[in-house]
PDB file of C-alpha atoms in Angstrom:
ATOM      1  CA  UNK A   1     -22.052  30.400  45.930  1.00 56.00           C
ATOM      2  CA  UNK A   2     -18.655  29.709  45.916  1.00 67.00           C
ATOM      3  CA  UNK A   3     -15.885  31.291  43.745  1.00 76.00           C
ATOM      4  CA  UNK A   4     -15.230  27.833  41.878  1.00 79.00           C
ATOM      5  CA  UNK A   5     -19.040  27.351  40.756  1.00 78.00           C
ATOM      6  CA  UNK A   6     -20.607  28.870  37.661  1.00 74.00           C
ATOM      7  CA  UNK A   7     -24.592  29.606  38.319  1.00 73.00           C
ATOM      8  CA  UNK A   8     -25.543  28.767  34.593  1.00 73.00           C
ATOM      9  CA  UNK A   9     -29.039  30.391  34.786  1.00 70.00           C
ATOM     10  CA  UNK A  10     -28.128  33.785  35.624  1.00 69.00           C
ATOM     11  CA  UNK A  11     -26.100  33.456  32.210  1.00 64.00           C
ATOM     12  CA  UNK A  12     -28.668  34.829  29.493  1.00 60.00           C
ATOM     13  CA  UNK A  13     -27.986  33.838  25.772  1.00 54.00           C
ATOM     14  CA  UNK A  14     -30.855  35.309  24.264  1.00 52.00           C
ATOM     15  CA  UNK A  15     -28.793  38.787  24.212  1.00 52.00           C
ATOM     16  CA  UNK A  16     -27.941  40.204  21.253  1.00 54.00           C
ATOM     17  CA  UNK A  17     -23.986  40.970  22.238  1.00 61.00           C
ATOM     18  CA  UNK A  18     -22.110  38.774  24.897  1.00 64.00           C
ATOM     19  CA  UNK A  19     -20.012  40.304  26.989  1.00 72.00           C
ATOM     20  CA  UNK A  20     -17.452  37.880  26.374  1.00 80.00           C
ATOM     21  CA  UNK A  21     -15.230  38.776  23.393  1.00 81.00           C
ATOM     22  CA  UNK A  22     -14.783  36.144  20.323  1.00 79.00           C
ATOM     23  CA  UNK A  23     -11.544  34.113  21.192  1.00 83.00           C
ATOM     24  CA  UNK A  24      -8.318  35.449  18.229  1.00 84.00           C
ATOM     25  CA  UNK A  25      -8.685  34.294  14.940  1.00 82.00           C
ATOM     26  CA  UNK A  26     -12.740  33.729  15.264  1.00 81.00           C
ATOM     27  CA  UNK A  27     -14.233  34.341  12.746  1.00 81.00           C
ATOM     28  CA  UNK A  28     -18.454  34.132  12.483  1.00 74.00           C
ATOM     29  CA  UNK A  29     -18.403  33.180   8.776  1.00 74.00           C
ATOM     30  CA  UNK A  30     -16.682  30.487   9.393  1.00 73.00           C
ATOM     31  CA  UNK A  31     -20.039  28.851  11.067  1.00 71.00           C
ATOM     32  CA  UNK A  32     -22.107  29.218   8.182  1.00 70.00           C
ATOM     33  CA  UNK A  33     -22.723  25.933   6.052  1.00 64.00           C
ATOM     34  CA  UNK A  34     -20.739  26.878   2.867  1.00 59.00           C
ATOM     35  CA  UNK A  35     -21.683  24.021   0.500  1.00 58.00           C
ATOM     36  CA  UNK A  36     -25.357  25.492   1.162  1.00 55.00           C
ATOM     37  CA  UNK A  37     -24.340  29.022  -0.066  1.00 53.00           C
ATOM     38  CA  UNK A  38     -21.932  27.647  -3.668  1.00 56.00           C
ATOM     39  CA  UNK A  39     -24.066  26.331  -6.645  1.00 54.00           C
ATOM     40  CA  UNK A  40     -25.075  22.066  -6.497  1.00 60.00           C
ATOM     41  CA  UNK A  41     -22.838  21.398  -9.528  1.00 74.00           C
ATOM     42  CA  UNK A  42     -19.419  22.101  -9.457  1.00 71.00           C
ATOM     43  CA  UNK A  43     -17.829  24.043 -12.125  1.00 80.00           C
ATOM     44  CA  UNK A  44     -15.437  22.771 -15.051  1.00 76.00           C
ATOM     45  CA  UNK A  45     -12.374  23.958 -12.823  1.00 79.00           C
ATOM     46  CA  UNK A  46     -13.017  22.194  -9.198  1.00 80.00           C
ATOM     47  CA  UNK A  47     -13.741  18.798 -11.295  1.00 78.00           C
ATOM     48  CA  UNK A  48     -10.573  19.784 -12.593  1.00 81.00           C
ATOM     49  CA  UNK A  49      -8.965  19.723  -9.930  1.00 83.00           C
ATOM     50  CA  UNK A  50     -10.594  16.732  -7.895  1.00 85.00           C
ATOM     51  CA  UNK A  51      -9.309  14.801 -10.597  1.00 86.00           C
ATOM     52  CA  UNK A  52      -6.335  15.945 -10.244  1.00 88.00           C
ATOM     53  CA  UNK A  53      -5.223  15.557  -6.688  1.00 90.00           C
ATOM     54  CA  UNK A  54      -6.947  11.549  -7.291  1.00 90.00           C
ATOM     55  CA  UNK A  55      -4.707  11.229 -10.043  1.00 92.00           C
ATOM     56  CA  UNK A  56      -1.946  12.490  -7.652  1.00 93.00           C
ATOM     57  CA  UNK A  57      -3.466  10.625  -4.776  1.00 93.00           C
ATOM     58  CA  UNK A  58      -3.040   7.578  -6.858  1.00 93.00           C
ATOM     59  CA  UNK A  59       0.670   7.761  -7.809  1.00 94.00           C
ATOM     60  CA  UNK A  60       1.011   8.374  -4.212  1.00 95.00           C
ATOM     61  CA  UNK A  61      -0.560   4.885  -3.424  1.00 95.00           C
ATOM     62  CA  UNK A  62       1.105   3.266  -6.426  1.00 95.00           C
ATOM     63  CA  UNK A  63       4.907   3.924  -5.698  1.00 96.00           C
ATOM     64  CA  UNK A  64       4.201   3.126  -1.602  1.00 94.00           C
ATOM     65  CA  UNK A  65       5.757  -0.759  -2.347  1.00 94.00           C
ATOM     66  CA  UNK A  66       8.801   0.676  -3.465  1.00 95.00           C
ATOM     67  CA  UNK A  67       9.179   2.270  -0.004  1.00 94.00           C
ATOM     68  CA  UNK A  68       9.869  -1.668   1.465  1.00 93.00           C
ATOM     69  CA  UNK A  69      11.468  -3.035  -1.058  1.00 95.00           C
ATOM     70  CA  UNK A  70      14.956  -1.641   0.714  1.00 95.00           C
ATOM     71  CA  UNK A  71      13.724  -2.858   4.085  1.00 95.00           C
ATOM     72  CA  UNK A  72      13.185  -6.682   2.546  1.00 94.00           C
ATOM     73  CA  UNK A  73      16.285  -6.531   0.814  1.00 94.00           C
ATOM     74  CA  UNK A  74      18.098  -5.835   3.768  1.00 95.00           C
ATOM     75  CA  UNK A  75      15.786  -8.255   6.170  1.00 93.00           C
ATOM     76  CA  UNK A  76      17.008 -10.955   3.839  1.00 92.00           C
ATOM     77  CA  UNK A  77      20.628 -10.188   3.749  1.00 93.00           C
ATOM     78  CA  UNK A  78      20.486 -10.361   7.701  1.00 93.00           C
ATOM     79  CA  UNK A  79      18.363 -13.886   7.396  1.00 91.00           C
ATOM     80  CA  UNK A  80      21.075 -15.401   5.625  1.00 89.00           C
ATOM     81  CA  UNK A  81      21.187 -17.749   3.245  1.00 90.00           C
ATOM     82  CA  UNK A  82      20.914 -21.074   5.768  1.00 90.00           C
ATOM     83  CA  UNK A  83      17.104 -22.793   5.926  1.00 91.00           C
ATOM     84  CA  UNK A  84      15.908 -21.790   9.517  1.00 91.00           C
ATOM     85  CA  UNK A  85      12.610 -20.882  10.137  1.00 93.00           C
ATOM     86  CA  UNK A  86      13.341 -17.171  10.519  1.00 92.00           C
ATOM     87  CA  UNK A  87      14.458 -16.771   6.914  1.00 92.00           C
ATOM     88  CA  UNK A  88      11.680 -19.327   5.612  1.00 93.00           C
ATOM     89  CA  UNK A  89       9.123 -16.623   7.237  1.00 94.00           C
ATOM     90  CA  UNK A  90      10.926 -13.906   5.752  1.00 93.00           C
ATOM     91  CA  UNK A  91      10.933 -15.229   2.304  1.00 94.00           C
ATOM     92  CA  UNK A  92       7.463 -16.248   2.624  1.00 95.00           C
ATOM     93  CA  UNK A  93       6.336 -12.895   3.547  1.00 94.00           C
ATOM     94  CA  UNK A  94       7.728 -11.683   0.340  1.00 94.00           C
ATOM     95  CA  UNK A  95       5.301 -13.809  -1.421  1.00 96.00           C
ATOM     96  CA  UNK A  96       2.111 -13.883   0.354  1.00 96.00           C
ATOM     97  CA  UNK A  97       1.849 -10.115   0.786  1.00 95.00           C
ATOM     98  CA  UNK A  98       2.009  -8.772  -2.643  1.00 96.00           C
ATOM     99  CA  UNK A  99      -0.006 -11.392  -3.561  1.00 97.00           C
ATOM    100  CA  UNK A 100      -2.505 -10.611  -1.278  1.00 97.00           C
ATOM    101  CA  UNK A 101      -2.065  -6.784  -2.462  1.00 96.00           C
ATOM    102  CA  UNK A 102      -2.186  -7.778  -6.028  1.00 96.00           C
ATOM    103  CA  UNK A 103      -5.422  -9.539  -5.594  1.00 96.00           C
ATOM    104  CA  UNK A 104      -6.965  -6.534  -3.711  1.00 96.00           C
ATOM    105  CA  UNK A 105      -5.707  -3.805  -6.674  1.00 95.00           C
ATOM    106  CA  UNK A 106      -9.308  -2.861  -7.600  1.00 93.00           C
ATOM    107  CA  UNK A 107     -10.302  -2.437  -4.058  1.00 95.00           C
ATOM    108  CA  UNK A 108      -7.083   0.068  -3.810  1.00 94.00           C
ATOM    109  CA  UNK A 109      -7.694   2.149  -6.191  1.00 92.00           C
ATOM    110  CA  UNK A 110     -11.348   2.487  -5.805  1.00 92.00           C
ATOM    111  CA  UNK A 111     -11.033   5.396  -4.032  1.00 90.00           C
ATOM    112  CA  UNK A 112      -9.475   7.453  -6.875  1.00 89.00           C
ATOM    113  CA  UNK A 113     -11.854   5.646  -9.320  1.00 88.00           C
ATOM    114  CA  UNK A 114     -14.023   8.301 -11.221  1.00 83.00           C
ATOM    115  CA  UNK A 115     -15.366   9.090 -14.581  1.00 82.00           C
ATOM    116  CA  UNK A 116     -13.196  11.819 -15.488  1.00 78.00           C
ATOM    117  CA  UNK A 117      -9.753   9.603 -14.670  1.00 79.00           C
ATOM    118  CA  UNK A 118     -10.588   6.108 -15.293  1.00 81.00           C
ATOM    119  CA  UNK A 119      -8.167   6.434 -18.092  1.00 85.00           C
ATOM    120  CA  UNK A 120      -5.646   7.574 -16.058  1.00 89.00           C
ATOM    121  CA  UNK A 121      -5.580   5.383 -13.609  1.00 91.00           C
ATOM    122  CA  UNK A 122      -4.213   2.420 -15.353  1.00 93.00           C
ATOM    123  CA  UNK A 123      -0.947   3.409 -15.269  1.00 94.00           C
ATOM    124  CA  UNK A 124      -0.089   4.127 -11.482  1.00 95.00           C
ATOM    125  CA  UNK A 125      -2.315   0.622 -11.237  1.00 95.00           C
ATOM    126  CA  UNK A 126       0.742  -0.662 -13.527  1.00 96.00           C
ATOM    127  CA  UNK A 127       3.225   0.811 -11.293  1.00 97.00           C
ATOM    128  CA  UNK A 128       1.714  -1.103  -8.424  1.00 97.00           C
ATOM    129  CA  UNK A 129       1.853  -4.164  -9.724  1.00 97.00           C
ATOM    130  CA  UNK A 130       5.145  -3.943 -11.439  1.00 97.00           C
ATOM    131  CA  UNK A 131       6.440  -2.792  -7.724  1.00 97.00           C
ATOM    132  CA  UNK A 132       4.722  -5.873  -6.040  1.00 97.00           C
ATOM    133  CA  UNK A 133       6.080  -8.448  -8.888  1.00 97.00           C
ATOM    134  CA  UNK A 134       9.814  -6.856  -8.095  1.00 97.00           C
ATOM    135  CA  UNK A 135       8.914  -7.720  -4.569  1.00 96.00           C
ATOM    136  CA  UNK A 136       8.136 -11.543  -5.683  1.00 96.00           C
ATOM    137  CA  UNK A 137      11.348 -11.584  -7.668  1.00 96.00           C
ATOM    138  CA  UNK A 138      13.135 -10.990  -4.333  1.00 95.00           C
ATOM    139  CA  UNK A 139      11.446 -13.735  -2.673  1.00 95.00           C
ATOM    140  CA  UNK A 140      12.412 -15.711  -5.767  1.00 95.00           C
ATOM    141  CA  UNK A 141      15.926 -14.551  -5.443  1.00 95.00           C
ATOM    142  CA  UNK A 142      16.318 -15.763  -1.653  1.00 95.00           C
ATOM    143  CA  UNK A 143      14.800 -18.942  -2.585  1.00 94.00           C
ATOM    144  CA  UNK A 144      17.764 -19.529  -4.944  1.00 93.00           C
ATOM    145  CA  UNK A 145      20.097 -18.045  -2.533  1.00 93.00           C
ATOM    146  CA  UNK A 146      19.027 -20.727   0.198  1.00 92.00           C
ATOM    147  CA  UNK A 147      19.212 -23.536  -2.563  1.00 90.00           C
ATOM    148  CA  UNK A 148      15.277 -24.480  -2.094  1.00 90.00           C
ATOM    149  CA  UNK A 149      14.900 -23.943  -6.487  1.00 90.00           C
ATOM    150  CA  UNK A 150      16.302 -26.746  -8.317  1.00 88.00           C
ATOM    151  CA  UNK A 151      18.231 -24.818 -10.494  1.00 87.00           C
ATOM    152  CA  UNK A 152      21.102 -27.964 -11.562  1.00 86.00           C
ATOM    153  CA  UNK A 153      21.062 -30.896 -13.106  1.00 84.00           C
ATOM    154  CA  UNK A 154      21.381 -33.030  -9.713  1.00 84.00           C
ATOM    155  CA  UNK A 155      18.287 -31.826  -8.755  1.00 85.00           C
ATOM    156  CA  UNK A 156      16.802 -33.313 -12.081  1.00 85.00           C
ATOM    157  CA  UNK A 157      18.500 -36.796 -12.371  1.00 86.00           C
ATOM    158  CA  UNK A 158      15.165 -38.837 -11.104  1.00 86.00           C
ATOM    159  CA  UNK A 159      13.908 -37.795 -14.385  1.00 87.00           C
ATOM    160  CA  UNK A 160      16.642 -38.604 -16.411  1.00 86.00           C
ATOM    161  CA  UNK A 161      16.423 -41.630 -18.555  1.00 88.00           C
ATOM    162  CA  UNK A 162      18.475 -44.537 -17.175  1.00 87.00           C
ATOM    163  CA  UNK A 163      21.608 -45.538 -19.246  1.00 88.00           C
ATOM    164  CA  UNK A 164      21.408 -48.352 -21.552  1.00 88.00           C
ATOM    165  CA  UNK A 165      23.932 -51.311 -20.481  1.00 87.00           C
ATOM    166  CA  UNK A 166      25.093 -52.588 -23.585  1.00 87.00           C
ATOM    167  CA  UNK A 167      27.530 -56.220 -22.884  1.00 88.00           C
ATOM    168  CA  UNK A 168      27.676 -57.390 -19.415  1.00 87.00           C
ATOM    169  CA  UNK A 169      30.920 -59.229 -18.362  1.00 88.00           C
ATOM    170  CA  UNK A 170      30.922 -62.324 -16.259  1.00 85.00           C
ATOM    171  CA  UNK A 171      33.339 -62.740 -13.937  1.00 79.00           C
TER     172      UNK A 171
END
C-alpha cells in the first residue's frame, strides 16, 4: 500500500476505545437526542418564552418597511419630478409593493401566530400596515410632484357648467 491510501478494513470500530482522541470541544452528550430525555409538554416558563421571542420576532417583521422608506424617498428625489419612464416605474413601485404586502399580512405573520399571542399580535400587524400606507402616501406625494393628480381647478373645467349668455349683440 501506498502512504496516501487508507486500508479501511484493518480499521476496527467495534472497540470499545479508539485510539484516536475526540477532536477539542467534543463533547459525547452532545449526540444524545435531548427532546427524547425532557418531558412531552413544555413547562409554563419555555411557553413563556416561545411567546415571547414570536412576539419579538414579530415587531422585528413589522418595523422592516420602515427600513426602505429612506431608500424610496431618496430614489424619488433622484427621479425627478419630469414624466419619464424611470420615475413612472419608481412611483409605481411604491404602490404595487405594499399593496401586494398588505394583501399578504396574514400570510406574514403566520409564523408568529399562536394561541398564547394572538392578542398580541395585532398591534405589530398595525405597525405594518401603517408603515406600508406611509409608503403609498409617498407614491401619492410624487404623483403630485410630477403633476399626474388633478389637484386645480384647470384640471376640472370639463365639468364645469357652461356660462349662461345672457343678450347677444349684432354687429
Amino acid at each position: 500500500m501506498t502512504n496516501w491510501s487508507i486500508d479501511y478494513a484493518s480499521i476496527n470500530g467495534k472497540r470499545g476505545k479508539s485510539p484516536i482522541a475526540n477532536p477539542v470541544g467534543f463533547e459525547h452528550g452532545a449526540l444524545q437526542n435531548t427532546k427524547a430525555s425532557k418531558s412531552a409538554k413544555p413547562t409554563a416558563q419555555e411557553t413563556q418564552n416561545d411567546t415571547a421571542l414570536k412576539i419579538r420576532r414579530a415587531w422585528d417583521v413589522a418595523w422592516s418597511p420602515a427600513k426602505s422608506i429612506p431608500m424610496n424617498a431618496f430614489m424619488l428625489y433622484m427621479t425627478g419630478n419630469g414624466v419619464q419612464i424611470f420615475s413612472v416605474m419608481i412611483t409605481a413601485m411604491l404602490f404595487f409593493q405594499p399593496a401586494k404586502a398588505i394583501m399578504s399580512i396574514q400570510q406574514t405573520f403566520s409564523r408568529f401566530d399562536s394561541k398564547e399571542a394572538a392578542a398580541e399580535l395585532m398591534v405589530p400587524k398595525l405597525v405594518f400596515l401603517g408603515l406600508h400606507i406611509l409608503t403609498m402616501l409617498l407614491g401619492v406625494y410624487k404623483v403630485n410632484a410630477m403633476g399626474l393628480l388633478p389637484t386645480t381647478t384647470s384640471d376640472w373645467l370639463a365639468f364645469l357648467p357652461h356660462k349662461q349668455v345672457l343678450e347677444y349683440v349684432a354687429l
